[in-house]
């Protein structure tokens, strides 16, 4: 019997070697306006290691790991959550623009008031008993995914005086291998807080960081129901979606 790990290795080995990121296209490890980067940035130059099987393989999650309805964050409780209902969809692609099928995407976010359903969040904003803020979905054969959720609110984060995070959705993916692991944040177009956000601006190349901003999309907007936003995710390569460092 082929294990998930072995299947991942077989898939990943077809794709090597994987390209390194372009300079400025990923967040700087040290970006002083983002306070916690000062504490955790490496103090020594990085040592590049060759990719071996442990980087070129990774977990493969089967459909049994994703429960029906996990992609609809508005339908996980008895009632309907408050806020603006949205549909976030797109494709997951590799560094050459090929679809990555059947890969797990996990998302988490705060509610419409800017509060996470998490014991560490003490922001003075209401919790929503009908919104947990977690979702999972597998991409289809064309690498497509779709979530239904609530547009998250902005929230304060004390990085600097009067600091507010722009509305964002957190995402986590593995793709085919550990070396394509991505943890990132998706933003919304036209948000005035983006220009002030050190996490968003820690990616030096403006074209690269704009890949973190979703696009409003009338085609995926469901009449009388929800606005649609498109967000394609590229794992590695020159068009890679920036990682959250
Ligand atoms: Fe957040």
mmCIF file of C-alpha atoms and ligand atoms in Angstrom:
data_model
loop_
_atom_site.group_PDB
_atom_site.id
_atom_site.type_symbol
_atom_site.label_atom_id
_atom_site.label_comp_id
_atom_site.label_asym_id
_atom_site.label_seq_id
_atom_site.Cartn_x
_atom_site.Cartn_y
_atom_site.Cartn_z
ATOM 1 C CA UNK A 1 0.000 0.000 0.000
ATOM 2 C CA UNK A 2 1.287 3.459 -0.908
ATOM 3 C CA UNK A 3 1.351 5.827 2.033
ATOM 4 C CA UNK A 4 0.433 9.487 1.830
ATOM 5 C CA UNK A 5 4.087 10.354 2.313
ATOM 6 C CA UNK A 6 5.213 8.125 -0.579
ATOM 7 C CA UNK A 7 2.531 9.479 -2.886
ATOM 8 C CA UNK A 8 3.751 12.948 -2.055
ATOM 9 C CA UNK A 9 7.321 11.978 -2.854
ATOM 10 C CA UNK A 10 6.332 10.487 -6.215
ATOM 11 C CA UNK A 11 4.447 13.607 -7.180
ATOM 12 C CA UNK A 12 7.124 15.964 -5.960
ATOM 13 C CA UNK A 13 10.042 14.261 -7.627
ATOM 14 C CA UNK A 14 8.477 14.895 -11.030
ATOM 15 C CA UNK A 15 8.799 18.586 -10.314
ATOM 16 C CA UNK A 16 12.346 19.098 -9.144
ATOM 17 C CA UNK A 17 14.474 21.108 -9.049
ATOM 18 C CA UNK A 18 12.477 23.890 -7.435
ATOM 19 C CA UNK A 19 13.507 27.484 -8.018
ATOM 20 C CA UNK A 20 14.624 29.836 -5.267
ATOM 21 C CA UNK A 21 12.731 33.076 -4.642
ATOM 22 C CA UNK A 22 13.676 36.251 -6.515
ATOM 23 C CA UNK A 23 15.320 38.979 -4.371
ATOM 24 C CA UNK A 24 12.672 41.269 -2.867
ATOM 25 C CA UNK A 25 9.798 38.981 -3.820
ATOM 26 C CA UNK A 26 9.438 37.523 -0.326
ATOM 27 C CA UNK A 27 9.217 39.406 2.990
ATOM 28 C CA UNK A 28 12.506 40.487 4.505
ATOM 29 C CA UNK A 29 13.348 38.446 7.603
ATOM 30 C CA UNK A 30 14.379 41.701 9.269
ATOM 31 C CA UNK A 31 11.955 44.570 8.667
ATOM 32 C CA UNK A 32 12.216 46.935 11.675
ATOM 33 C CA UNK A 33 8.760 48.586 11.184
ATOM 34 C CA UNK A 34 7.350 45.085 11.873
ATOM 35 C CA UNK A 35 8.400 44.861 15.522
ATOM 36 C CA UNK A 36 8.507 41.093 16.060
ATOM 37 C CA UNK A 37 10.725 40.623 12.986
ATOM 38 C CA UNK A 38 13.513 42.328 14.955
ATOM 39 C CA UNK A 39 13.333 39.671 17.663
ATOM 40 C CA UNK A 40 13.106 36.618 15.427
ATOM 41 C CA UNK A 41 15.150 37.479 12.298
ATOM 42 C CA UNK A 42 18.299 35.359 11.804
ATOM 43 C CA UNK A 43 21.408 37.165 13.018
ATOM 44 C CA UNK A 44 23.747 35.157 10.785
ATOM 45 C CA UNK A 45 23.740 34.865 6.961
ATOM 46 C CA UNK A 46 21.545 32.040 5.697
ATOM 47 C CA UNK A 47 23.152 28.832 4.464
ATOM 48 C CA UNK A 48 21.453 27.430 1.363
ATOM 49 C CA UNK A 49 21.110 23.667 1.484
ATOM 50 C CA UNK A 50 20.358 21.440 -1.525
ATOM 51 C CA UNK A 51 16.833 20.059 -1.713
ATOM 52 C CA UNK A 52 16.703 16.392 -0.791
ATOM 53 C CA UNK A 53 13.803 13.952 -0.570
ATOM 54 C CA UNK A 54 12.667 15.423 2.733
ATOM 55 C CA UNK A 55 12.086 18.830 1.079
ATOM 56 C CA UNK A 56 10.802 17.433 -2.231
ATOM 57 C CA UNK A 57 8.152 15.283 -0.603
ATOM 58 C CA UNK A 58 5.317 16.126 1.724
ATOM 59 C CA UNK A 59 1.980 15.083 3.122
ATOM 60 C CA UNK A 60 -0.902 14.321 0.761
ATOM 61 C CA UNK A 61 -4.300 14.819 2.341
ATOM 62 C CA UNK A 62 -7.149 12.661 1.103
ATOM 63 C CA UNK A 63 -10.779 13.674 0.809
ATOM 64 C CA UNK A 64 -11.504 11.864 4.076
ATOM 65 C CA UNK A 65 -9.540 14.572 5.904
ATOM 66 C CA UNK A 66 -11.934 17.300 4.761
ATOM 67 C CA UNK A 67 -15.470 17.067 6.089
ATOM 68 C CA UNK A 68 -18.392 18.167 3.891
ATOM 69 C CA UNK A 69 -19.227 21.783 4.556
ATOM 70 C CA UNK A 70 -15.761 22.682 5.889
ATOM 71 C CA UNK A 71 -15.385 25.181 3.041
ATOM 72 C CA UNK A 72 -18.480 27.121 4.118
ATOM 73 C CA UNK A 73 -17.591 29.097 7.239
ATOM 74 C CA UNK A 74 -21.094 30.586 7.323
ATOM 75 C CA UNK A 75 -22.795 27.209 7.876
ATOM 76 C CA UNK A 76 -20.912 25.678 10.794
ATOM 77 C CA UNK A 77 -23.380 26.653 13.515
ATOM 78 C CA UNK A 78 -27.124 26.739 14.105
ATOM 79 C CA UNK A 79 -27.393 30.405 13.166
ATOM 80 C CA UNK A 80 -25.981 32.645 10.455
ATOM 81 C CA UNK A 81 -22.902 34.743 11.297
ATOM 82 C CA UNK A 82 -23.118 38.527 11.159
ATOM 83 C CA UNK A 83 -21.274 40.440 8.478
ATOM 84 C CA UNK A 84 -20.822 40.672 4.741
ATOM 85 C CA UNK A 85 -20.982 37.203 3.126
ATOM 86 C CA UNK A 86 -18.244 36.642 0.514
ATOM 87 C CA UNK A 87 -17.015 33.868 -1.789
ATOM 88 C CA UNK A 88 -13.219 33.548 -2.080
ATOM 89 C CA UNK A 89 -12.071 31.360 -4.951
ATOM 90 C CA UNK A 90 -9.116 30.823 -7.245
ATOM 91 C CA UNK A 91 -6.517 28.313 -8.370
ATOM 92 C CA UNK A 92 -3.381 26.861 -6.815
ATOM 93 C CA UNK A 93 -0.523 26.773 -9.327
ATOM 94 C CA UNK A 94 3.091 25.640 -9.323
ATOM 95 C CA UNK A 95 6.085 27.728 -10.377
ATOM 96 C CA UNK A 96 5.398 26.952 -14.058
ATOM 97 C CA UNK A 97 1.702 27.840 -13.900
ATOM 98 C CA UNK A 98 0.500 24.224 -13.771
ATOM 99 C CA UNK A 99 -2.503 23.380 -11.609
ATOM 100 C CA UNK A 100 -1.864 21.666 -8.288
ATOM 101 C CA UNK A 101 -4.817 19.293 -7.824
ATOM 102 C CA UNK A 102 -6.155 17.809 -4.604
ATOM 103 C CA UNK A 103 -4.024 19.883 -2.306
ATOM 104 C CA UNK A 104 -5.358 20.977 1.062
ATOM 105 C CA UNK A 105 -5.973 24.668 1.762
ATOM 106 C CA UNK A 106 -6.721 25.708 5.321
ATOM 107 C CA UNK A 107 -7.943 29.194 6.206
ATOM 108 C CA UNK A 108 -8.523 31.035 9.450
ATOM 109 C CA UNK A 109 -9.700 34.557 10.146
ATOM 110 C CA UNK A 110 -11.383 36.906 12.580
ATOM 111 C CA UNK A 111 -15.091 37.694 12.459
ATOM 112 C CA UNK A 112 -16.728 40.750 10.904
ATOM 113 C CA UNK A 113 -16.012 42.777 14.056
ATOM 114 C CA UNK A 114 -12.274 42.044 13.945
ATOM 115 C CA UNK A 115 -12.217 39.447 16.759
ATOM 116 C CA UNK A 116 -10.739 35.938 16.580
ATOM 117 C CA UNK A 117 -12.520 33.092 18.341
ATOM 118 C CA UNK A 118 -9.309 32.410 20.256
ATOM 119 C CA UNK A 119 -8.473 32.759 23.952
ATOM 120 C CA UNK A 120 -5.428 34.926 23.164
ATOM 121 C CA UNK A 121 -7.510 37.564 21.371
ATOM 122 C CA UNK A 122 -8.496 40.242 23.892
ATOM 123 C CA UNK A 123 -9.600 42.909 21.402
ATOM 124 C CA UNK A 124 -12.640 44.781 22.718
ATOM 125 C CA UNK A 125 -14.960 43.633 19.933
ATOM 126 C CA UNK A 126 -17.805 41.101 20.081
ATOM 127 C CA UNK A 127 -17.423 37.397 19.433
ATOM 128 C CA UNK A 128 -19.962 35.844 17.076
ATOM 129 C CA UNK A 129 -21.449 32.581 18.400
ATOM 130 C CA UNK A 130 -22.175 31.570 14.813
ATOM 131 C CA UNK A 131 -18.665 32.046 13.469
ATOM 132 C CA UNK A 132 -15.578 29.995 14.333
ATOM 133 C CA UNK A 133 -13.372 31.311 11.529
ATOM 134 C CA UNK A 134 -11.764 28.030 10.367
ATOM 135 C CA UNK A 135 -12.171 26.319 6.998
ATOM 136 C CA UNK A 136 -10.597 23.610 4.837
ATOM 137 C CA UNK A 137 -10.960 22.593 1.224
ATOM 138 C CA UNK A 138 -9.147 20.432 -1.340
ATOM 139 C CA UNK A 139 -8.393 21.809 -4.796
ATOM 140 C CA UNK A 140 -10.084 20.021 -7.700
ATOM 141 C CA UNK A 141 -8.385 18.505 -10.767
ATOM 142 C CA UNK A 142 -7.786 21.998 -12.220
ATOM 143 C CA UNK A 143 -6.364 23.302 -8.948
ATOM 144 C CA UNK A 144 -9.524 25.317 -8.199
ATOM 145 C CA UNK A 145 -10.867 26.022 -4.731
ATOM 146 C CA UNK A 146 -13.708 28.042 -3.222
ATOM 147 C CA UNK A 147 -14.631 29.161 0.292
ATOM 148 C CA UNK A 148 -17.771 30.884 1.483
ATOM 149 C CA UNK A 149 -17.123 33.075 4.495
ATOM 150 C CA UNK A 150 -17.673 36.508 6.096
ATOM 151 C CA UNK A 151 -15.512 39.498 5.223
ATOM 152 C CA UNK A 152 -13.159 39.873 8.211
ATOM 153 C CA UNK A 153 -12.877 43.167 10.065
ATOM 154 C CA UNK A 154 -9.750 45.226 10.746
ATOM 155 C CA UNK A 155 -8.264 44.866 14.218
ATOM 156 C CA UNK A 156 -5.650 46.701 16.351
ATOM 157 C CA UNK A 157 -2.346 44.927 17.012
ATOM 158 C CA UNK A 158 -0.118 47.277 19.070
ATOM 159 C CA UNK A 159 2.901 47.037 16.726
ATOM 160 C CA UNK A 160 3.158 50.838 16.824
ATOM 161 C CA UNK A 161 0.837 53.657 17.979
ATOM 162 C CA UNK A 162 -2.667 53.277 16.531
ATOM 163 C CA UNK A 163 -1.684 50.196 14.484
ATOM 164 C CA UNK A 164 -4.515 48.366 12.692
ATOM 165 C CA UNK A 165 -4.224 45.290 10.517
ATOM 166 C CA UNK A 166 -5.962 45.532 7.143
ATOM 167 C CA UNK A 167 -8.763 42.986 6.698
ATOM 168 C CA UNK A 168 -7.155 39.645 5.832
ATOM 169 C CA UNK A 169 -7.681 35.905 5.614
ATOM 170 C CA UNK A 170 -4.851 33.580 6.719
ATOM 171 C CA UNK A 171 -4.057 30.628 4.446
ATOM 172 C CA UNK A 172 -1.890 27.524 4.806
ATOM 173 C CA UNK A 173 -0.882 25.108 2.012
ATOM 174 C CA UNK A 174 1.729 22.417 1.418
ATOM 175 C CA UNK A 175 1.312 21.882 -2.322
ATOM 176 C CA UNK A 176 3.327 18.855 -3.419
ATOM 177 C CA UNK A 177 6.270 19.107 -1.050
ATOM 178 C CA UNK A 178 7.625 20.615 2.143
ATOM 179 C CA UNK A 179 9.627 23.005 -0.061
ATOM 180 C CA UNK A 180 6.394 24.439 -1.466
ATOM 181 C CA UNK A 181 4.895 25.025 1.984
ATOM 182 C CA UNK A 182 3.133 28.387 2.119
ATOM 183 C CA UNK A 183 1.586 30.276 5.023
ATOM 184 C CA UNK A 184 0.294 33.633 3.877
ATOM 185 C CA UNK A 185 -2.431 36.270 4.160
ATOM 186 C CA UNK A 186 -4.934 37.396 1.561
ATOM 187 C CA UNK A 187 -6.048 41.038 1.531
ATOM 188 C CA UNK A 188 -8.903 42.965 -0.079
ATOM 189 C CA UNK A 189 -8.613 45.515 -2.897
ATOM 190 C CA UNK A 190 -8.777 49.194 -2.064
ATOM 191 C CA UNK A 191 -8.093 48.794 1.655
ATOM 192 C CA UNK A 192 -6.592 52.102 2.948
ATOM 193 C CA UNK A 193 -4.779 50.218 5.739
ATOM 194 C CA UNK A 194 -2.548 48.323 3.279
ATOM 195 C CA UNK A 195 -0.235 51.298 2.750
ATOM 196 C CA UNK A 196 0.280 51.520 6.536
ATOM 197 C CA UNK A 197 0.727 47.800 7.265
ATOM 198 C CA UNK A 198 4.296 46.669 8.070
ATOM 199 C CA UNK A 199 3.473 42.999 7.468
ATOM 200 C CA UNK A 200 2.160 43.726 3.963
ATOM 201 C CA UNK A 201 5.021 46.136 3.248
ATOM 202 C CA UNK A 202 7.749 43.766 4.469
ATOM 203 C CA UNK A 203 7.820 42.351 0.913
ATOM 204 C CA UNK A 204 10.031 44.913 -0.830
ATOM 205 C CA UNK A 205 8.910 44.346 -4.426
ATOM 206 C CA UNK A 206 5.538 46.126 -4.885
ATOM 207 C CA UNK A 207 4.466 43.785 -7.691
ATOM 208 C CA UNK A 208 5.176 40.777 -5.485
ATOM 209 C CA UNK A 209 3.199 42.114 -2.512
ATOM 210 C CA UNK A 210 0.269 43.022 -4.762
ATOM 211 C CA UNK A 211 -0.080 39.266 -5.344
ATOM 212 C CA UNK A 212 -1.414 39.168 -1.779
ATOM 213 C CA UNK A 213 -4.406 41.336 -2.710
ATOM 214 C CA UNK A 214 -7.490 39.546 -4.015
ATOM 215 C CA UNK A 215 -9.541 40.973 -6.889
ATOM 216 C CA UNK A 216 -13.246 41.703 -6.804
ATOM 217 C CA UNK A 217 -14.923 39.423 -9.348
ATOM 218 C CA UNK A 218 -18.435 39.886 -10.681
ATOM 219 C CA UNK A 219 -18.464 36.443 -12.362
ATOM 220 C CA UNK A 220 -18.126 34.625 -9.039
ATOM 221 C CA UNK A 221 -20.468 37.054 -7.279
ATOM 222 C CA UNK A 222 -23.747 35.265 -6.569
ATOM 223 C CA UNK A 223 -26.760 37.527 -7.153
ATOM 224 C CA UNK A 224 -28.733 38.307 -4.008
ATOM 225 C CA UNK A 225 -26.195 36.326 -1.962
ATOM 226 C CA UNK A 226 -22.469 37.230 -1.807
ATOM 227 C CA UNK A 227 -19.652 39.208 -3.421
ATOM 228 C CA UNK A 228 -16.917 37.182 -5.129
ATOM 229 C CA UNK A 229 -13.170 37.698 -4.710
ATOM 230 C CA UNK A 230 -10.501 35.915 -6.769
ATOM 231 C CA UNK A 231 -7.209 34.866 -5.231
ATOM 232 C CA UNK A 232 -4.791 32.648 -7.183
ATOM 233 C CA UNK A 233 -1.958 31.124 -5.178
ATOM 234 C CA UNK A 234 1.440 30.335 -6.742
ATOM 235 C CA UNK A 235 3.783 28.017 -4.855
ATOM 236 C CA UNK A 236 7.404 29.007 -5.558
ATOM 237 C CA UNK A 237 8.962 30.469 -8.702
ATOM 238 C CA UNK A 238 9.132 33.972 -10.116
ATOM 239 C CA UNK A 239 5.407 34.597 -9.551
ATOM 240 C CA UNK A 240 5.305 33.033 -6.099
ATOM 241 C CA UNK A 241 2.780 34.249 -3.562
ATOM 242 C CA UNK A 242 4.824 35.847 -0.751
ATOM 243 C CA UNK A 243 5.139 33.868 2.477
ATOM 244 C CA UNK A 244 4.188 35.332 5.838
ATOM 245 C CA UNK A 245 7.550 35.382 7.633
HETATM 246 FE FE1 LIG B 1 -4.723 37.894 11.489
#
